[in-house]
Coordinates of C-alpha atoms and ligand atoms in Angstrom, one line a residue:
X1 CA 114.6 59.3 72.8
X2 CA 118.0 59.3 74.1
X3 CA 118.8 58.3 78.0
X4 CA 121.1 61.0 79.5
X5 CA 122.8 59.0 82.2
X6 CA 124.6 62.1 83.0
X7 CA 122.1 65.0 83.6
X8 CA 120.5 62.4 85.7
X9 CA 123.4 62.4 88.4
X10 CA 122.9 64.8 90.7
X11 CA 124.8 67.9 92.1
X12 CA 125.1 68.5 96.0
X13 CA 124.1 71.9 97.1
X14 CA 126.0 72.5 100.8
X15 CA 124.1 75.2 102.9
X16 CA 126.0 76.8 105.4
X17 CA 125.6 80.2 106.1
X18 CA 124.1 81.0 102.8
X19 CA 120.4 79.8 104.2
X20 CA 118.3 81.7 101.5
X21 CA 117.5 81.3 97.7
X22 CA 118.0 84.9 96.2
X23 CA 121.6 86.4 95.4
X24 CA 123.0 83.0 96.0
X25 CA 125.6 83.0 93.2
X26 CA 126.5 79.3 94.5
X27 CA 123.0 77.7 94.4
X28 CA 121.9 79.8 91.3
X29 CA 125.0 77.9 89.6
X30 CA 123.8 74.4 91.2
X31 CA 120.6 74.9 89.5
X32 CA 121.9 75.8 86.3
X33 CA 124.4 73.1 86.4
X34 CA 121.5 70.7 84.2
X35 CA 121.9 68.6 87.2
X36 CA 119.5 67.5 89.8
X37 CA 119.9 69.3 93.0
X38 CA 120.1 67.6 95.9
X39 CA 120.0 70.4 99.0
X40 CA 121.6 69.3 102.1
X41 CA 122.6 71.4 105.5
X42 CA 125.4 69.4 107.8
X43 CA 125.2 70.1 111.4
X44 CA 128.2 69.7 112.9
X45 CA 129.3 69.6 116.6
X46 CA 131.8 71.1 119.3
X47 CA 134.1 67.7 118.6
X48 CA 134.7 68.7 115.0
X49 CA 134.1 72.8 114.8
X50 CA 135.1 74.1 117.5
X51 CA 133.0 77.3 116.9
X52 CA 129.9 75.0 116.7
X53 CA 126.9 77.8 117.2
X54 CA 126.0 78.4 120.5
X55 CA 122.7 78.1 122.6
X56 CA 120.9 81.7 121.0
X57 CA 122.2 80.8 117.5
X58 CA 121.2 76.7 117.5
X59 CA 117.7 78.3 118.3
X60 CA 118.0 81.0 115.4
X61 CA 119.4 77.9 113.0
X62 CA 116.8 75.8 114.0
X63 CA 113.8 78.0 112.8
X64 CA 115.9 79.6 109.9
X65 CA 116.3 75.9 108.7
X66 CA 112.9 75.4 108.5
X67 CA 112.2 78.7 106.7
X68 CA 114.4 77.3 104.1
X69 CA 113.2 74.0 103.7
X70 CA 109.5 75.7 103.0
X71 CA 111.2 77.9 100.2
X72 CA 113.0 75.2 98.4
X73 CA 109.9 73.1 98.3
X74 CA 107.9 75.9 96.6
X75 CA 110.9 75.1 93.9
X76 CA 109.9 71.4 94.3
X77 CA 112.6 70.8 95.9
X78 CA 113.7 69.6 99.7
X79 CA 116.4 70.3 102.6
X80 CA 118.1 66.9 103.5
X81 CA 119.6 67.2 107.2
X82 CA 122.5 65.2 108.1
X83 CA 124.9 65.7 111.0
X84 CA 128.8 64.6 111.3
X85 CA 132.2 66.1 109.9
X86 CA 131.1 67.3 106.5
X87 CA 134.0 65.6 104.9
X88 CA 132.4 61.8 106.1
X89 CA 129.3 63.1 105.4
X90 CA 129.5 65.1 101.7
X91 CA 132.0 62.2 100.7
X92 CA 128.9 59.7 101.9
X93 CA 126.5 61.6 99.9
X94 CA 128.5 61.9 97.0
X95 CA 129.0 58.1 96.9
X96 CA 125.6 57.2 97.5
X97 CA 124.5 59.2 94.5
X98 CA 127.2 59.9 92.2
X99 CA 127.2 63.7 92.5
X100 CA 129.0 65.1 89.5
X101 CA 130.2 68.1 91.8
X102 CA 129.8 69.5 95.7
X103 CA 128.5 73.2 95.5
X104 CA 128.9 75.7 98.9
X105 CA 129.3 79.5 99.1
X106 CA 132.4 80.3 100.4
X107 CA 133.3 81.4 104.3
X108 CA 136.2 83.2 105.2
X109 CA 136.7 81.5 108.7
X110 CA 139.5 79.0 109.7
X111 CA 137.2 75.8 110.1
X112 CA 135.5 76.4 106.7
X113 CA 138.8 76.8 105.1
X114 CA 140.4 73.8 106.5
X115 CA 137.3 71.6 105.8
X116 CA 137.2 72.6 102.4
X117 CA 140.8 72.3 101.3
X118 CA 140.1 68.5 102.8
X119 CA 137.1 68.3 100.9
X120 CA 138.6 69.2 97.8
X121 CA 140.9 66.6 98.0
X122 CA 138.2 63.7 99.1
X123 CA 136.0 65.0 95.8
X124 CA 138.7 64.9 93.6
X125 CA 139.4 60.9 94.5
X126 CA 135.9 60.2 93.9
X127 CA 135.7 61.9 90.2
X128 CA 133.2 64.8 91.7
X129 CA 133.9 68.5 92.0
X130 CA 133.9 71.4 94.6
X131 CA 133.1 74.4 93.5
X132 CA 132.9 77.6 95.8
X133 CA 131.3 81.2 95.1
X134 CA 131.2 84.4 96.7
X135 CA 128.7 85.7 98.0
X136 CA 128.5 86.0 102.0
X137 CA 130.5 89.0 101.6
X138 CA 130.5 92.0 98.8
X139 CA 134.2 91.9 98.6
X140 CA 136.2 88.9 98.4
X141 CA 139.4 89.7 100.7
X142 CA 142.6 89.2 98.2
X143 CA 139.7 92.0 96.0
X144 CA 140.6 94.7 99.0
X145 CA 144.6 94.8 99.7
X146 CA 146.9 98.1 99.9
X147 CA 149.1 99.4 96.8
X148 CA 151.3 96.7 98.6
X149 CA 149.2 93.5 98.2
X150 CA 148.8 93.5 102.1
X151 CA 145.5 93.3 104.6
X152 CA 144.4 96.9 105.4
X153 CA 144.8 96.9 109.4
X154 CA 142.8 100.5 109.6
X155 CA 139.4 100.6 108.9
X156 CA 139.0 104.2 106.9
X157 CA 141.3 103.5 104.4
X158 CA 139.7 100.0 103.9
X159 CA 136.1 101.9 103.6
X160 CA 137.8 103.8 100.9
X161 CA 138.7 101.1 98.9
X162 CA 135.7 99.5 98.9
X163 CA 134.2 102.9 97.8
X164 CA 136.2 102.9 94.9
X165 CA 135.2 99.7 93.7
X166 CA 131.7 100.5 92.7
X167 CA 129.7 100.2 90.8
X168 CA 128.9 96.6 92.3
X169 CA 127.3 94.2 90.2
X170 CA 124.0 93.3 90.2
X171 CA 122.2 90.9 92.7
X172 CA 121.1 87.5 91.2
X173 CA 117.7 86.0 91.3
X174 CA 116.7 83.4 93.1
X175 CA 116.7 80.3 90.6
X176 CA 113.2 79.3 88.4
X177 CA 113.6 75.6 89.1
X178 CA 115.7 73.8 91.6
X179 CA 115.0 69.9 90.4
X180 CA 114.9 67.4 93.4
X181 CA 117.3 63.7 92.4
X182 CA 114.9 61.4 91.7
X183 CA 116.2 59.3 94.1
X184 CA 114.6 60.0 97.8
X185 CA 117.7 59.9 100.5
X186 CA 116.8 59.6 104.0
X187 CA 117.1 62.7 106.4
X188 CA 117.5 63.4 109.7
X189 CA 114.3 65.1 111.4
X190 CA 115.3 68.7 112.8
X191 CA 113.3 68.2 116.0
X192 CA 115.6 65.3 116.7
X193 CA 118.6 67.5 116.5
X194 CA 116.7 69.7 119.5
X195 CA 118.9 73.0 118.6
X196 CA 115.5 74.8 121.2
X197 CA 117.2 75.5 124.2
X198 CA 115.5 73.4 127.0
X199 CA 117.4 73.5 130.4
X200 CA 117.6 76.4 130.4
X201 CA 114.4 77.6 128.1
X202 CA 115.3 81.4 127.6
X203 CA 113.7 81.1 124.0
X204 CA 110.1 81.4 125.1
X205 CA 109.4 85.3 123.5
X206 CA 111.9 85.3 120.7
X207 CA 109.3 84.4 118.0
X208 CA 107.8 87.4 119.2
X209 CA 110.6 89.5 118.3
X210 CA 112.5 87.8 115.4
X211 CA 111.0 86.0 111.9
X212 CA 114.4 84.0 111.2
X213 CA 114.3 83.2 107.4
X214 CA 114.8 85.2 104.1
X215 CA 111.0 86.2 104.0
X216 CA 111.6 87.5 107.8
X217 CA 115.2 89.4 106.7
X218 CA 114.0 91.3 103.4
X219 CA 110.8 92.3 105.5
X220 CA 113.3 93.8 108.1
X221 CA 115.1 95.5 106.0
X222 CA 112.6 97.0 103.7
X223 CA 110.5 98.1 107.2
X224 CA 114.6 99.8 108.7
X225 CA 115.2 101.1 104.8
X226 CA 111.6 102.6 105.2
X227 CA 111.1 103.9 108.9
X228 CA 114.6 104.1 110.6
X229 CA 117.2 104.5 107.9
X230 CA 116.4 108.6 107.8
X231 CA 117.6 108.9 111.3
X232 CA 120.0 106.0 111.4
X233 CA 122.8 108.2 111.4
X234 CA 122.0 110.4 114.5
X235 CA 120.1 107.7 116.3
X236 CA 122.0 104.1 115.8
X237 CA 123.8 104.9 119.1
X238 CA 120.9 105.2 121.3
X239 CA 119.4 102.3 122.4
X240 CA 116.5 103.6 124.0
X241 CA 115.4 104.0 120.3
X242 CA 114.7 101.1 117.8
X243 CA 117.1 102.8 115.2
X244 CA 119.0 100.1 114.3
X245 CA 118.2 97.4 111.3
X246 CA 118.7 94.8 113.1
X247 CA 119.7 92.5 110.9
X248 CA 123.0 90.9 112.2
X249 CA 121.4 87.3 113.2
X250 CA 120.2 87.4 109.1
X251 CA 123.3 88.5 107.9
X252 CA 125.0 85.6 110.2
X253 CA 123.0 83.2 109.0
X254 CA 122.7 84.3 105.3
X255 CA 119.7 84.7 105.2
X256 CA 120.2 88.3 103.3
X257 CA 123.0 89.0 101.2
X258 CA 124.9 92.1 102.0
X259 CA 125.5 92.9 97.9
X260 CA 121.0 92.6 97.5
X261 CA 121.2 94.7 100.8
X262 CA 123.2 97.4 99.2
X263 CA 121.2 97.8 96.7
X264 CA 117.8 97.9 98.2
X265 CA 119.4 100.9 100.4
X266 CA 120.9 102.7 97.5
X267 CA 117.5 102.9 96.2
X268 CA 115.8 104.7 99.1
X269 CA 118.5 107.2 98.9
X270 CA 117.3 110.8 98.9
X271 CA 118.5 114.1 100.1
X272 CA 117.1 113.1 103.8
X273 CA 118.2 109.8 103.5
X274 CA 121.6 110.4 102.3
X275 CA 123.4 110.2 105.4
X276 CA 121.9 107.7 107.4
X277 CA 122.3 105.2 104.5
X278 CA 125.8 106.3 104.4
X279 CA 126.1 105.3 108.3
X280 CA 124.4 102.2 107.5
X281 CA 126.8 101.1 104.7
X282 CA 129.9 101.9 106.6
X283 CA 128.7 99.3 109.2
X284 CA 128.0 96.6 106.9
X285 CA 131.6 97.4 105.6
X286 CA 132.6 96.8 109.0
X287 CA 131.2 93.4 108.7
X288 CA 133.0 93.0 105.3
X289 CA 136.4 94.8 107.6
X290 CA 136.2 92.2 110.2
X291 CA 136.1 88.8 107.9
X292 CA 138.8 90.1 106.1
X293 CA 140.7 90.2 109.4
X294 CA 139.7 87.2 110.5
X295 CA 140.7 85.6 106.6
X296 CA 144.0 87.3 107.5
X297 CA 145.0 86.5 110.9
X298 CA 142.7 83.2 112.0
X299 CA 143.9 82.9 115.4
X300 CA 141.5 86.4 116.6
X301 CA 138.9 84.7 118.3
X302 CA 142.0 83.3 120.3
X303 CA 145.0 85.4 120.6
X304 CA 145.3 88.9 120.6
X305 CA 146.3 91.0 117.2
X306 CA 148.9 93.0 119.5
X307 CA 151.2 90.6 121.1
X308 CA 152.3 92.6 124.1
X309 CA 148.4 91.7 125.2
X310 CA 149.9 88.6 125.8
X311 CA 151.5 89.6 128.4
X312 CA 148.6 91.7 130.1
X313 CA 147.8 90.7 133.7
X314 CA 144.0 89.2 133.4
X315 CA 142.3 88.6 136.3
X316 CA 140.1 85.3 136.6
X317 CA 137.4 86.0 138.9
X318 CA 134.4 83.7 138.3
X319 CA 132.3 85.6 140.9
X320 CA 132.6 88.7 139.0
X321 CA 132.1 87.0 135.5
X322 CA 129.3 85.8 137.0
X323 CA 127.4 88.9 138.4
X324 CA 128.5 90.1 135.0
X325 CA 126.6 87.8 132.8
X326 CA 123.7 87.8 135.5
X327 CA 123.3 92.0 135.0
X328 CA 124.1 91.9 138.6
X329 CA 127.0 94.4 138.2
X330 CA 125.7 97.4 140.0
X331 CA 126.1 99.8 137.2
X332 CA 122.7 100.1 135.3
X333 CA 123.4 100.4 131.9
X334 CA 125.5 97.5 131.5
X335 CA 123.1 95.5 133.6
X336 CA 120.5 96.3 131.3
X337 CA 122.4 95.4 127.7
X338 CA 123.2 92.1 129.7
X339 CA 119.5 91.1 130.5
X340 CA 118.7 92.8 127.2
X341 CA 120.8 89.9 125.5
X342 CA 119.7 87.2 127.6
X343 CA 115.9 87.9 127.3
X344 CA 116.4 88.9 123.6
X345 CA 119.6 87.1 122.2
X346 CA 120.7 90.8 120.9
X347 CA 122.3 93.9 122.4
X348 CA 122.4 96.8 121.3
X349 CA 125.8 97.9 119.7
X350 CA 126.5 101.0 122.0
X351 CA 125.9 98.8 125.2
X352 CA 127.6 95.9 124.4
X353 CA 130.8 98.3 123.7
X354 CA 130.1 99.8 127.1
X355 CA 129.2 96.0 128.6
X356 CA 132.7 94.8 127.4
X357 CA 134.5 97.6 128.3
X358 CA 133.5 97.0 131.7
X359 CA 134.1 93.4 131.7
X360 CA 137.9 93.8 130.6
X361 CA 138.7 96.9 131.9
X362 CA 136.4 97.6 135.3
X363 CA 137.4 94.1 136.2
X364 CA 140.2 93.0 134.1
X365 CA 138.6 89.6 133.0
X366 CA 139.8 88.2 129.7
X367 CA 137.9 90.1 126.5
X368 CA 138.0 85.8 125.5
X369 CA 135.4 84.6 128.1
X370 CA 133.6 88.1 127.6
X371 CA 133.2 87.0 123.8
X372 CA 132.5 83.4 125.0
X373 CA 129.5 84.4 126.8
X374 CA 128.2 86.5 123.7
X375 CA 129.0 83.4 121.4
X376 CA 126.7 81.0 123.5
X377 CA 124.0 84.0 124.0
X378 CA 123.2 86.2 120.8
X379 CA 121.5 85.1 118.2
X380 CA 123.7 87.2 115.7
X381 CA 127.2 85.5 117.3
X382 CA 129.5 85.6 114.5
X383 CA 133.1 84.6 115.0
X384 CA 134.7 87.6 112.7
X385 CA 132.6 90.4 114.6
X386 CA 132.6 88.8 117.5
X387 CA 136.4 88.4 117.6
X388 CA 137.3 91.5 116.2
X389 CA 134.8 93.6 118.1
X390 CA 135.9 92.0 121.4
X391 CA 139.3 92.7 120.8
X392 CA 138.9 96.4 119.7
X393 CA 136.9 97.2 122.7
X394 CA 139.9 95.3 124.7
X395 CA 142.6 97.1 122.8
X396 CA 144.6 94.6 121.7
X397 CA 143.1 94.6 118.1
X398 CA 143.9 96.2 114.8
X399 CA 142.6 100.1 114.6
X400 CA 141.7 99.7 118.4
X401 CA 139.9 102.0 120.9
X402 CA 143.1 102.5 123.0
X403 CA 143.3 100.3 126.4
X404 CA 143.6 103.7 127.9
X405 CA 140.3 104.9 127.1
X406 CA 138.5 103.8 129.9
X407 CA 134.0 104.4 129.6
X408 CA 132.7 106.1 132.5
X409 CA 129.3 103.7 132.7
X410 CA 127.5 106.8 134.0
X411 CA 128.6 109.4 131.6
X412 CA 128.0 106.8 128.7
X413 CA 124.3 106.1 130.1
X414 CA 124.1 110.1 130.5
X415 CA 125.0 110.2 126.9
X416 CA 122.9 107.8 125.2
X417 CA 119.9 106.9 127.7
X418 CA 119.0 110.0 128.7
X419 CA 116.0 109.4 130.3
X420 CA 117.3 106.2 131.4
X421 CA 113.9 104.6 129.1
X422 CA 116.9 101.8 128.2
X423 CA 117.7 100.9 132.2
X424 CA 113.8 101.2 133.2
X425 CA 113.1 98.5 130.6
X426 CA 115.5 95.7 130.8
X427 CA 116.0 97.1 135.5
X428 CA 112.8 97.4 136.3
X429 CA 114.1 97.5 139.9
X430 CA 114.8 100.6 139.4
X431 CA 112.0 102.1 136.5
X432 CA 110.9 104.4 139.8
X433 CA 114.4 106.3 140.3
X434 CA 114.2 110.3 138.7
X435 CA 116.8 110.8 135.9
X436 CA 119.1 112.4 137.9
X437 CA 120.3 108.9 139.4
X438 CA 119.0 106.2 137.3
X439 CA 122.5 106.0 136.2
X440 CA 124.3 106.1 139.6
X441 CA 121.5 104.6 142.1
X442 CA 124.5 104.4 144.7
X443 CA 124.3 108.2 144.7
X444 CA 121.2 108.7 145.3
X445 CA 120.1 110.4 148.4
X446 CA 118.5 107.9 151.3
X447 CA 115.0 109.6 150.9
X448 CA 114.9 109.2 147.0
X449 CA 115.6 105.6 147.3
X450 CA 113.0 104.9 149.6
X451 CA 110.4 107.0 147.8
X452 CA 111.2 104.9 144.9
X453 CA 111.2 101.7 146.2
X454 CA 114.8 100.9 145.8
X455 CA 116.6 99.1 148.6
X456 CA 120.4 98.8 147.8
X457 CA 121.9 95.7 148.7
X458 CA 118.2 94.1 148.5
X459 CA 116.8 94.3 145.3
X460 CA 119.6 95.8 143.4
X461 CA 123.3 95.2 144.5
X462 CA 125.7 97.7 145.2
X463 CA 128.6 98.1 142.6
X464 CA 130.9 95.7 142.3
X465 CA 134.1 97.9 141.6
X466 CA 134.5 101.4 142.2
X467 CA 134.4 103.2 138.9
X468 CA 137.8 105.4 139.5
X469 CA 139.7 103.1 141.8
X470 CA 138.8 100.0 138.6
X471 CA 140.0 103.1 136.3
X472 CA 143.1 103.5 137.8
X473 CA 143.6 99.6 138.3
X474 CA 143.5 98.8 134.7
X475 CA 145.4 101.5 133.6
X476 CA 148.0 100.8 136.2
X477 CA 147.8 97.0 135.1
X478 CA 148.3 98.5 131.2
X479 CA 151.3 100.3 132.4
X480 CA 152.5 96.9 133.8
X481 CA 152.5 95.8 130.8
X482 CA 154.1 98.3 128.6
X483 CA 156.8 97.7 130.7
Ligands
FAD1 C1 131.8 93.4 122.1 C2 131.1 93.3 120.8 C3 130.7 92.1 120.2 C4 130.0 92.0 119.0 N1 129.7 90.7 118.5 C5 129.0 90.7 117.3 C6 128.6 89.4 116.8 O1 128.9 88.3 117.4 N2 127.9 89.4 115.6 C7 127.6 90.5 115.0 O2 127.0 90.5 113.9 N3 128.0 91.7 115.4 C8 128.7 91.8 116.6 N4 129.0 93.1 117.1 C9 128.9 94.3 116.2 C10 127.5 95.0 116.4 O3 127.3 95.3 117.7 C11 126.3 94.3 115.8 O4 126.6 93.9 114.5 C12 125.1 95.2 115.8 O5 124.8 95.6 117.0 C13 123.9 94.4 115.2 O6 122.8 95.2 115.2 P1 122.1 95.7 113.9 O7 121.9 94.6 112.9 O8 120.9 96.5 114.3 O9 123.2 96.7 113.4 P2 123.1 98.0 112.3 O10 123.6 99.1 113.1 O11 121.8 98.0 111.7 O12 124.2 97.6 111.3 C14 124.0 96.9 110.1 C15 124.9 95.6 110.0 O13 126.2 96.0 109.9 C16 127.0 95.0 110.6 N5 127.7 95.7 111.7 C17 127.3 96.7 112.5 N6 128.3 97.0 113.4 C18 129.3 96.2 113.2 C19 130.6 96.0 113.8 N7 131.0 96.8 114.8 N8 131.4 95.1 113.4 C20 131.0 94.3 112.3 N9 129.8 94.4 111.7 C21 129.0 95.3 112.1 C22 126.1 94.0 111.1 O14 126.1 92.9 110.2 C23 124.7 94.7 111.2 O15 123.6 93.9 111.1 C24 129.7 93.2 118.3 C25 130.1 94.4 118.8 C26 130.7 94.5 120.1 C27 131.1 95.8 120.6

């Protein structure tokens, strides 16, 4: 029998946000490498990656890791946890056990790209490889360019493109067998790296709400493709109705691919379901829109796309930011997407447009600590739709909502909470107010308040701006600065 030193060396599979086994191009290649697989995640901190997860998403990675490390030992396999900059640590690793290559799916934001160029470089010294693969987005971003090479900047003609591309490939299994190294190589534990928020512990009823692994994603999706995605068209924009997939944090995390996603929807389309699953797929083209952009133009989370935003007056008011964050802003819808994301980790879409639009443009704080406070708070914060969402509500971004369009809170809650079911379950304060007001308690007549138990000033505040004069402040402040 002959010894074969080299199928014995190992290959490093690098989990990042590819946390799942099925339609992971990169891991299905690992395993079919002939190779040994040796599975490690790296947890970095706010010293190396400066968009280290926040507080909501440390408590989604911590349960999604664990998920993962179930499914790979089904395979026979294990997660190894180590924490550092992944160059020390993947150059360790390699070292340690002679990997014959490093394997990762590739990311389209700034830190991964840096890190890996590095990486490639430390690899190559040490005779391994580094390989990358699609697969955390359907369409690789130099795949989707204009007749001219360049970034679309406008997101119709970008859905377009993508449309034409089809038919999209097939998803990939999840691999057979994912062989362990025969060598054991110590780990960190995961309850050392205490990701569970503690001080405070907002986490207590998530479990309740969210399964974060890939069991926990395909069962959301199949239970949105087979109860919501009908009506997903005419109801995603109402968040007093569970329309919505959500299935952001498992996108984030990659827990789901969007490509297997895709698919699955395509085949519950029907004559009914036509246009919903149309809605749905231009949104997760949306996602696919906003890491392009952020590929493109790497300074979004910081700096705004349109440069005269540079110049736009911002007002830093820590009191306000504060009552803000709190839900303690007056105006009922927004404070209810606010206590909606701190007592979930998620908002629903509509209200956090209408939340940051009141943030940036009711009281002219920058859309950069709005986006801060939804990096260190939702579960699905994701520095491509976080950036480029913030910054098309602010209107500074590519394909923006002009600065000039200003929401009217009310008329927004009118709109899409019309029986204010949204406000009287994230305000209870004010779950006794008729319709008429639950969107404008300020206007309420005396009698109504008392016969509702509302005391203004007491248990709810007052506003904190005026709706028109905060209208006309911002847009004279926009003026300002188109001057
Ligand atoms: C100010 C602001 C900040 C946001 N921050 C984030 C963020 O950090 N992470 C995040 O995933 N989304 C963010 N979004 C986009 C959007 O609100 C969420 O993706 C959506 O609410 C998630 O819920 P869902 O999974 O039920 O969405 P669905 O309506 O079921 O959509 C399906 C998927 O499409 C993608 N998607 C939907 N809308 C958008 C969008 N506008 N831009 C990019 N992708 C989209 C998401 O991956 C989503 O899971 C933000 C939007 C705003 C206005």
């Amino acid at each position: 029998m002959t010894y074969d030193r080299e199928a014995i060396r190992p290959v490093i599979y690098w989990f990042r946000k590819d946390l799942r086994l099925t339609d992971n191009p990169a891991l299905l290649s690992a395993a079919e490498s002939g190779h040994p697989v040796l599975a490690v995640y790296i947890l970095e901190d706010g010293n190396s990656d400066p968009w280290a997860p926040g507080g909501a998403s440390r408590w989604w990675l911590h349960h999604s890791l664990k998920a993962l490390d179930k499914s790979l030992k089904t395979l026979g396999n294990r997660l190894v946890l180590r924490r550092g900059r992944p160059q020390e640590v993947l150059r360790e690793l390699a070292t340690e056990t002679g990997a014959t290559a490093v394997y990762s799916t590739w990311l389209a934001e700034p830190h991964a790209i840096k890190v890996d160029s590095e990486l490639g470089h430390i690899l190559n010294e040490l005779g391994s490889g580094f390989k990358t693969f699609d697969g955390n987005l359907i369409f690789p971003p130099e795949s989707v360019t204009t007749k001219n090479g360049e970034p679309y900047k406008v997101f119709t003609p970008f859905y377009k493109a993508c449309l034409k591309k089809f038919p999209l490939p097939d998803p990939m299994p999840a691999p057979r067998r994912l062989p362990c190294p025969g060598k054991s190589l110590k780990s960190d534990s995961l309850d050392q790296w205490e990701l569970l928020p503690k001080k405070p512990e907002w986490s207590a009823s998530w479990l309740d709400m969210w399964t974060p692994g890939e069991t926990g994603a395909l069962l959301r999706l199949d239970s949105f493709l087979e109860q919501s995605a009908v009506e997903y068209g005419t109801r995603r924009d109402r968040p007093d109705i569970s329309g919505t997939s959500r299935l952001s944090p498992h996108f984030h995390f990659g827990e789901i691919s969007p490509l297997l996603c895709w698919h699955r929807a395509l085949s519950h389309i029907s004559p009914e379901a036509e246009n919903g699953i149309e809605s749905f797929f231009r949104q997760i083209i949306w996602r696919e829109f906003s890491h392009h952009l952020l590929y493109h133009w790497p300074e979004f989370p910081e700096e705004p796309f349109r440069p005269e935003f540079k110049r736009f007056a911002w007002v830093k008011d820590e009191e306000a930011l504060l009552r803000w964050q709190r839900g303690l802003t007056g105006y009922p819808i927004v404070d209810a997407g606010m206590r909606e994301l701190w007592a979930t980790g998620w908002m629903h879409n509509r209200v956090r447009m209408i939340a940051a639009s009141f943030l940036v443009k009711h009281l002219l704080i920058p859309w950069q600590d709005g986006a801060a406070w939804f990096w260190n708070t939702l579960v699905d914060a994701d520095l491509a739709n976080n950036s480029v969402s913030w910054q098309w509500v602010a209107g500074c971004g590519v394909d923006a909502a002009p600065f000039f369009r200003v929401f009217n809170p009310m008329l927004q809650g009118r709109k899409f909470d019309p029986d204010g079911t949204y406000v009287r379950r994230w305000v209870p304060e004010l779950a006794n107010l008729p319709n008429k007001y639950i969107h404008e308690p300020w206007a309420t007549p005396e009698h109504i308040l008392e016969n509702s138990g509302v005391s203004l000033g007491n248990i709810y505040p007052f506003p904190l701006v005026n709706h028109m004069s905060a209208r006309n402040r911002a847009l004279a402040v926009f003026e300002q600065m188109r001057n």
